Amino acid sequence: IPSTAANVVISLVSRAETVPPAVRTVGLKLYEREVPDNAVPTAWSAGTAMADISIPTNEFFQYDSETFTLAALGVTAGSWHQFELTRVNPAGGTELVGDWDLLTLKVDFT
């Protein structure tokens, strides 16, 4: 993480593999652990829930982005961290049944 960073911006491009019968949602959770110099990586965090992604009734790619402060993720500027993104039950709406295609995931630091 750059020493001047204050935020992490996660940008996704994704879609449903097959057209859902109605609008559906995908839940995501972001985990992290620090990778220190010449030491054992820390344990994985408890995870931070991301905003649910709305999946419309088509197979078009959707662009979504969410910004987190470094403090919200429990990370510090100037250190190395490993991130893991997992699919979880959404906080609201009806969960997408079937495959969710993630075309790209971009991480920016601001």
JSON list of C-alpha atoms in Angstrom, two decimals:
[
{"chain": "A", "resi": 1, "resn": "ILE", "atom": "CA", "xyz": [0.00, 0.00, 0.00]},
{"chain": "A", "resi": 2, "resn": "PRO", "atom": "CA", "xyz": [1.57, 3.32, -0.99]},
{"chain": "A", "resi": 3, "resn": "SER", "atom": "CA", "xyz": [2.75, 5.39, 1.97]},
{"chain": "A", "resi": 4, "resn": "THR", "atom": "CA", "xyz": [0.59, 8.34, 0.85]},
{"chain": "A", "resi": 5, "resn": "ALA", "atom": "CA", "xyz": [-2.65, 6.34, 0.52]},
{"chain": "A", "resi": 6, "resn": "ALA", "atom": "CA", "xyz": [-5.73, 6.98, 2.66]},
{"chain": "A", "resi": 7, "resn": "ASN", "atom": "CA", "xyz": [-8.32, 4.91, 0.73]},
{"chain": "A", "resi": 8, "resn": "VAL", "atom": "CA", "xyz": [-8.68, 1.70, -1.23]},
{"chain": "A", "resi": 9, "resn": "VAL", "atom": "CA", "xyz": [-10.96, 1.72, -4.29]},
{"chain": "A", "resi": 10, "resn": "ILE", "atom": "CA", "xyz": [-12.21, -1.70, -5.45]},
{"chain": "A", "resi": 11, "resn": "SER", "atom": "CA", "xyz": [-13.64, -1.67, -8.99]},
{"chain": "A", "resi": 12, "resn": "LEU", "atom": "CA", "xyz": [-15.37, -4.70, -10.52]},
{"chain": "A", "resi": 13, "resn": "VAL", "atom": "CA", "xyz": [-16.73, -5.59, -13.93]},
{"chain": "A", "resi": 14, "resn": "SER", "atom": "CA", "xyz": [-19.08, -8.56, -13.67]},
{"chain": "A", "resi": 15, "resn": "ARG", "atom": "CA", "xyz": [-22.30, -10.17, -14.86]},
{"chain": "A", "resi": 16, "resn": "ALA", "atom": "CA", "xyz": [-24.53, -13.20, -14.44]},
{"chain": "A", "resi": 17, "resn": "GLU", "atom": "CA", "xyz": [-23.51, -16.21, -16.54]},
{"chain": "A", "resi": 18, "resn": "THR", "atom": "CA", "xyz": [-27.16, -16.70, -17.53]},
{"chain": "A", "resi": 19, "resn": "VAL", "atom": "CA", "xyz": [-30.02, -14.21, -17.50]},
{"chain": "A", "resi": 20, "resn": "PRO", "atom": "CA", "xyz": [-31.82, -14.31, -14.13]},
{"chain": "A", "resi": 21, "resn": "PRO", "atom": "CA", "xyz": [-35.65, -14.32, -14.14]},
{"chain": "A", "resi": 22, "resn": "ALA", "atom": "CA", "xyz": [-35.70, -11.06, -12.15]},
{"chain": "A", "resi": 23, "resn": "VAL", "atom": "CA", "xyz": [-33.21, -8.62, -10.62]},
{"chain": "A", "resi": 24, "resn": "ARG", "atom": "CA", "xyz": [-30.85, -10.47, -8.29]},
{"chain": "A", "resi": 25, "resn": "THR", "atom": "CA", "xyz": [-27.97, -9.54, -6.00]},
{"chain": "A", "resi": 26, "resn": "VAL", "atom": "CA", "xyz": [-24.47, -10.84, -5.31]},
{"chain": "A", "resi": 27, "resn": "GLY", "atom": "CA", "xyz": [-22.86, -10.41, -1.90]},
{"chain": "A", "resi": 28, "resn": "LEU", "atom": "CA", "xyz": [-19.10, -10.02, -1.52]},
{"chain": "A", "resi": 29, "resn": "LYS", "atom": "CA", "xyz": [-16.71, -10.02, 1.42]},
{"chain": "A", "resi": 30, "resn": "LEU", "atom": "CA", "xyz": [-13.14, -8.72, 1.36]},
{"chain": "A", "resi": 31, "resn": "TYR", "atom": "CA", "xyz": [-10.50, -10.28, 3.61]},
{"chain": "A", "resi": 32, "resn": "GLU", "atom": "CA", "xyz": [-6.93, -9.10, 4.18]},
{"chain": "A", "resi": 33, "resn": "ARG", "atom": "CA", "xyz": [-3.75, -10.08, 5.92]},
{"chain": "A", "resi": 34, "resn": "GLU", "atom": "CA", "xyz": [-0.45, -8.31, 6.29]},
{"chain": "A", "resi": 35, "resn": "VAL", "atom": "CA", "xyz": [2.66, -9.75, 4.66]},
{"chain": "A", "resi": 36, "resn": "PRO", "atom": "CA", "xyz": [5.55, -8.36, 6.76]},
{"chain": "A", "resi": 37, "resn": "ASP", "atom": "CA", "xyz": [9.21, -8.40, 5.77]},
{"chain": "A", "resi": 38, "resn": "ASN", "atom": "CA", "xyz": [10.94, -11.63, 6.80]},
{"chain": "A", "resi": 39, "resn": "ALA", "atom": "CA", "xyz": [8.10, -12.71, 9.09]},
{"chain": "A", "resi": 40, "resn": "VAL", "atom": "CA", "xyz": [5.03, -14.92, 9.03]},
{"chain": "A", "resi": 41, "resn": "PRO", "atom": "CA", "xyz": [1.96, -13.31, 7.41]},
{"chain": "A", "resi": 42, "resn": "THR", "atom": "CA", "xyz": [-0.71, -12.29, 9.90]},
{"chain": "A", "resi": 43, "resn": "ALA", "atom": "CA", "xyz": [-3.99, -14.21, 10.24]},
{"chain": "A", "resi": 44, "resn": "TRP", "atom": "CA", "xyz": [-6.78, -13.41, 7.79]},
{"chain": "A", "resi": 45, "resn": "SER", "atom": "CA", "xyz": [-9.09, -10.64, 8.97]},
{"chain": "A", "resi": 46, "resn": "ALA", "atom": "CA", "xyz": [-12.72, -11.28, 9.90]},
{"chain": "A", "resi": 47, "resn": "GLY", "atom": "CA", "xyz": [-13.60, -9.72, 6.56]},
{"chain": "A", "resi": 48, "resn": "THR", "atom": "CA", "xyz": [-15.37, -6.58, 5.45]},
{"chain": "A", "resi": 49, "resn": "ALA", "atom": "CA", "xyz": [-18.74, -6.88, 3.71]},
{"chain": "A", "resi": 50, "resn": "MET", "atom": "CA", "xyz": [-18.94, -4.99, 0.45]},
{"chain": "A", "resi": 51, "resn": "ALA", "atom": "CA", "xyz": [-22.11, -3.42, -0.91]},
{"chain": "A", "resi": 52, "resn": "ASP", "atom": "CA", "xyz": [-24.31, -5.93, -2.73]},
{"chain": "A", "resi": 53, "resn": "ILE", "atom": "CA", "xyz": [-24.01, -5.92, -6.50]},
{"chain": "A", "resi": 54, "resn": "SER", "atom": "CA", "xyz": [-27.30, -5.63, -8.37]},
{"chain": "A", "resi": 55, "resn": "ILE", "atom": "CA", "xyz": [-27.61, -8.05, -11.27]},
{"chain": "A", "resi": 56, "resn": "PRO", "atom": "CA", "xyz": [-30.23, -7.01, -13.87]},
{"chain": "A", "resi": 57, "resn": "THR", "atom": "CA", "xyz": [-32.20, -9.31, -16.14]},
{"chain": "A", "resi": 58, "resn": "ASN", "atom": "CA", "xyz": [-29.54, -9.47, -18.84]},
{"chain": "A", "resi": 59, "resn": "GLU", "atom": "CA", "xyz": [-26.05, -10.81, -19.45]},
{"chain": "A", "resi": 60, "resn": "PHE", "atom": "CA", "xyz": [-24.39, -7.42, -19.91]},
{"chain": "A", "resi": 61, "resn": "PHE", "atom": "CA", "xyz": [-21.30, -6.59, -17.87]},
{"chain": "A", "resi": 62, "resn": "GLN", "atom": "CA", "xyz": [-21.95, -4.22, -14.97]},
{"chain": "A", "resi": 63, "resn": "TYR", "atom": "CA", "xyz": [-19.42, -1.73, -13.59]},
{"chain": "A", "resi": 64, "resn": "ASP", "atom": "CA", "xyz": [-19.32, -1.35, -9.81]},
{"chain": "A", "resi": 65, "resn": "SER", "atom": "CA", "xyz": [-16.93, 0.45, -7.49]},
{"chain": "A", "resi": 66, "resn": "GLU", "atom": "CA", "xyz": [-16.61, 0.89, -3.74]},
{"chain": "A", "resi": 67, "resn": "THR", "atom": "CA", "xyz": [-14.20, 3.00, -1.68]},
{"chain": "A", "resi": 68, "resn": "PHE", "atom": "CA", "xyz": [-12.95, 2.03, 1.77]},
{"chain": "A", "resi": 69, "resn": "THR", "atom": "CA", "xyz": [-10.72, 3.95, 4.13]},
{"chain": "A", "resi": 70, "resn": "LEU", "atom": "CA", "xyz": [-7.54, 2.12, 5.12]},
{"chain": "A", "resi": 71, "resn": "ALA", "atom": "CA", "xyz": [-8.78, 2.19, 8.72]},
{"chain": "A", "resi": 72, "resn": "ALA", "atom": "CA", "xyz": [-12.06, 0.48, 7.74]},
{"chain": "A", "resi": 73, "resn": "LEU", "atom": "CA", "xyz": [-10.07, -2.41, 6.30]},
{"chain": "A", "resi": 74, "resn": "GLY", "atom": "CA", "xyz": [-7.58, -2.47, 9.17]},
{"chain": "A", "resi": 75, "resn": "VAL", "atom": "CA", "xyz": [-4.57, -1.84, 6.94]},
{"chain": "A", "resi": 76, "resn": "THR", "atom": "CA", "xyz": [-1.81, 0.73, 7.11]},
{"chain": "A", "resi": 77, "resn": "ALA", "atom": "CA", "xyz": [-0.11, 2.78, 4.44]},
{"chain": "A", "resi": 78, "resn": "GLY", "atom": "CA", "xyz": [3.43, 1.75, 3.61]},
{"chain": "A", "resi": 79, "resn": "SER", "atom": "CA", "xyz": [2.87, -1.95, 4.27]},
{"chain": "A", "resi": 80, "resn": "TRP", "atom": "CA", "xyz": [2.22, -5.05, 2.14]},
{"chain": "A", "resi": 81, "resn": "HIS", "atom": "CA", "xyz": [-1.17, -6.79, 2.34]},
{"chain": "A", "resi": 82, "resn": "GLN", "atom": "CA", "xyz": [-2.78, -9.72, 0.61]},
{"chain": "A", "resi": 83, "resn": "PHE", "atom": "CA", "xyz": [-6.49, -9.47, -0.21]},
{"chain": "A", "resi": 84, "resn": "GLU", "atom": "CA", "xyz": [-9.05, -12.21, -0.83]},
{"chain": "A", "resi": 85, "resn": "LEU", "atom": "CA", "xyz": [-12.51, -11.60, -2.31]},
{"chain": "A", "resi": 86, "resn": "THR", "atom": "CA", "xyz": [-15.25, -14.15, -1.63]},
{"chain": "A", "resi": 87, "resn": "ARG", "atom": "CA", "xyz": [-18.87, -14.45, -2.68]},
{"chain": "A", "resi": 88, "resn": "VAL", "atom": "CA", "xyz": [-21.31, -14.56, 0.24]},
{"chain": "A", "resi": 89, "resn": "ASN", "atom": "CA", "xyz": [-25.06, -14.30, 0.74]},
{"chain": "A", "resi": 90, "resn": "PRO", "atom": "CA", "xyz": [-26.18, -10.75, -0.09]},
{"chain": "A", "resi": 91, "resn": "ALA", "atom": "CA", "xyz": [-27.35, -8.45, 2.70]},
{"chain": "A", "resi": 92, "resn": "GLY", "atom": "CA", "xyz": [-30.56, -7.70, 0.79]},
{"chain": "A", "resi": 93, "resn": "GLY", "atom": "CA", "xyz": [-32.56, -8.66, -2.24]},
{"chain": "A", "resi": 94, "resn": "THR", "atom": "CA", "xyz": [-32.70, -12.12, -3.78]},
{"chain": "A", "resi": 95, "resn": "GLU", "atom": "CA", "xyz": [-29.40, -13.93, -4.26]},
{"chain": "A", "resi": 96, "resn": "LEU", "atom": "CA", "xyz": [-28.25, -14.75, -7.77]},
{"chain": "A", "resi": 97, "resn": "VAL", "atom": "CA", "xyz": [-28.50, -18.49, -8.32]},
{"chain": "A", "resi": 98, "resn": "GLY", "atom": "CA", "xyz": [-25.77, -19.86, -10.53]},
{"chain": "A", "resi": 99, "resn": "ASP", "atom": "CA", "xyz": [-22.49, -18.51, -11.75]},
{"chain": "A", "resi": 100, "resn": "TRP", "atom": "CA", "xyz": [-21.37, -14.91, -11.38]},
{"chain": "A", "resi": 101, "resn": "ASP", "atom": "CA", "xyz": [-18.69, -13.96, -13.91]},
{"chain": "A", "resi": 102, "resn": "LEU", "atom": "CA", "xyz": [-16.01, -11.58, -12.67]},
{"chain": "A", "resi": 103, "resn": "LEU", "atom": "CA", "xyz": [-14.23, -10.11, -15.71]},
{"chain": "A", "resi": 104, "resn": "THR", "atom": "CA", "xyz": [-11.93, -7.69, -13.89]},
{"chain": "A", "resi": 105, "resn": "LEU", "atom": "CA", "xyz": [-11.07, -6.56, -10.40]},
{"chain": "A", "resi": 106, "resn": "LYS", "atom": "CA", "xyz": [-9.03, -3.38, -10.05]},
{"chain": "A", "resi": 107, "resn": "VAL", "atom": "CA", "xyz": [-7.50, -2.06, -6.83]},
{"chain": "A", "resi": 108, "resn": "ASP", "atom": "CA", "xyz": [-6.53, 1.61, -6.61]},
{"chain": "A", "resi": 109, "resn": "PHE", "atom": "CA", "xyz": [-5.11, 3.55, -3.70]},
{"chain": "A", "resi": 110, "resn": "THR", "atom": "CA", "xyz": [-5.96, 7.23, -3.23]}
]
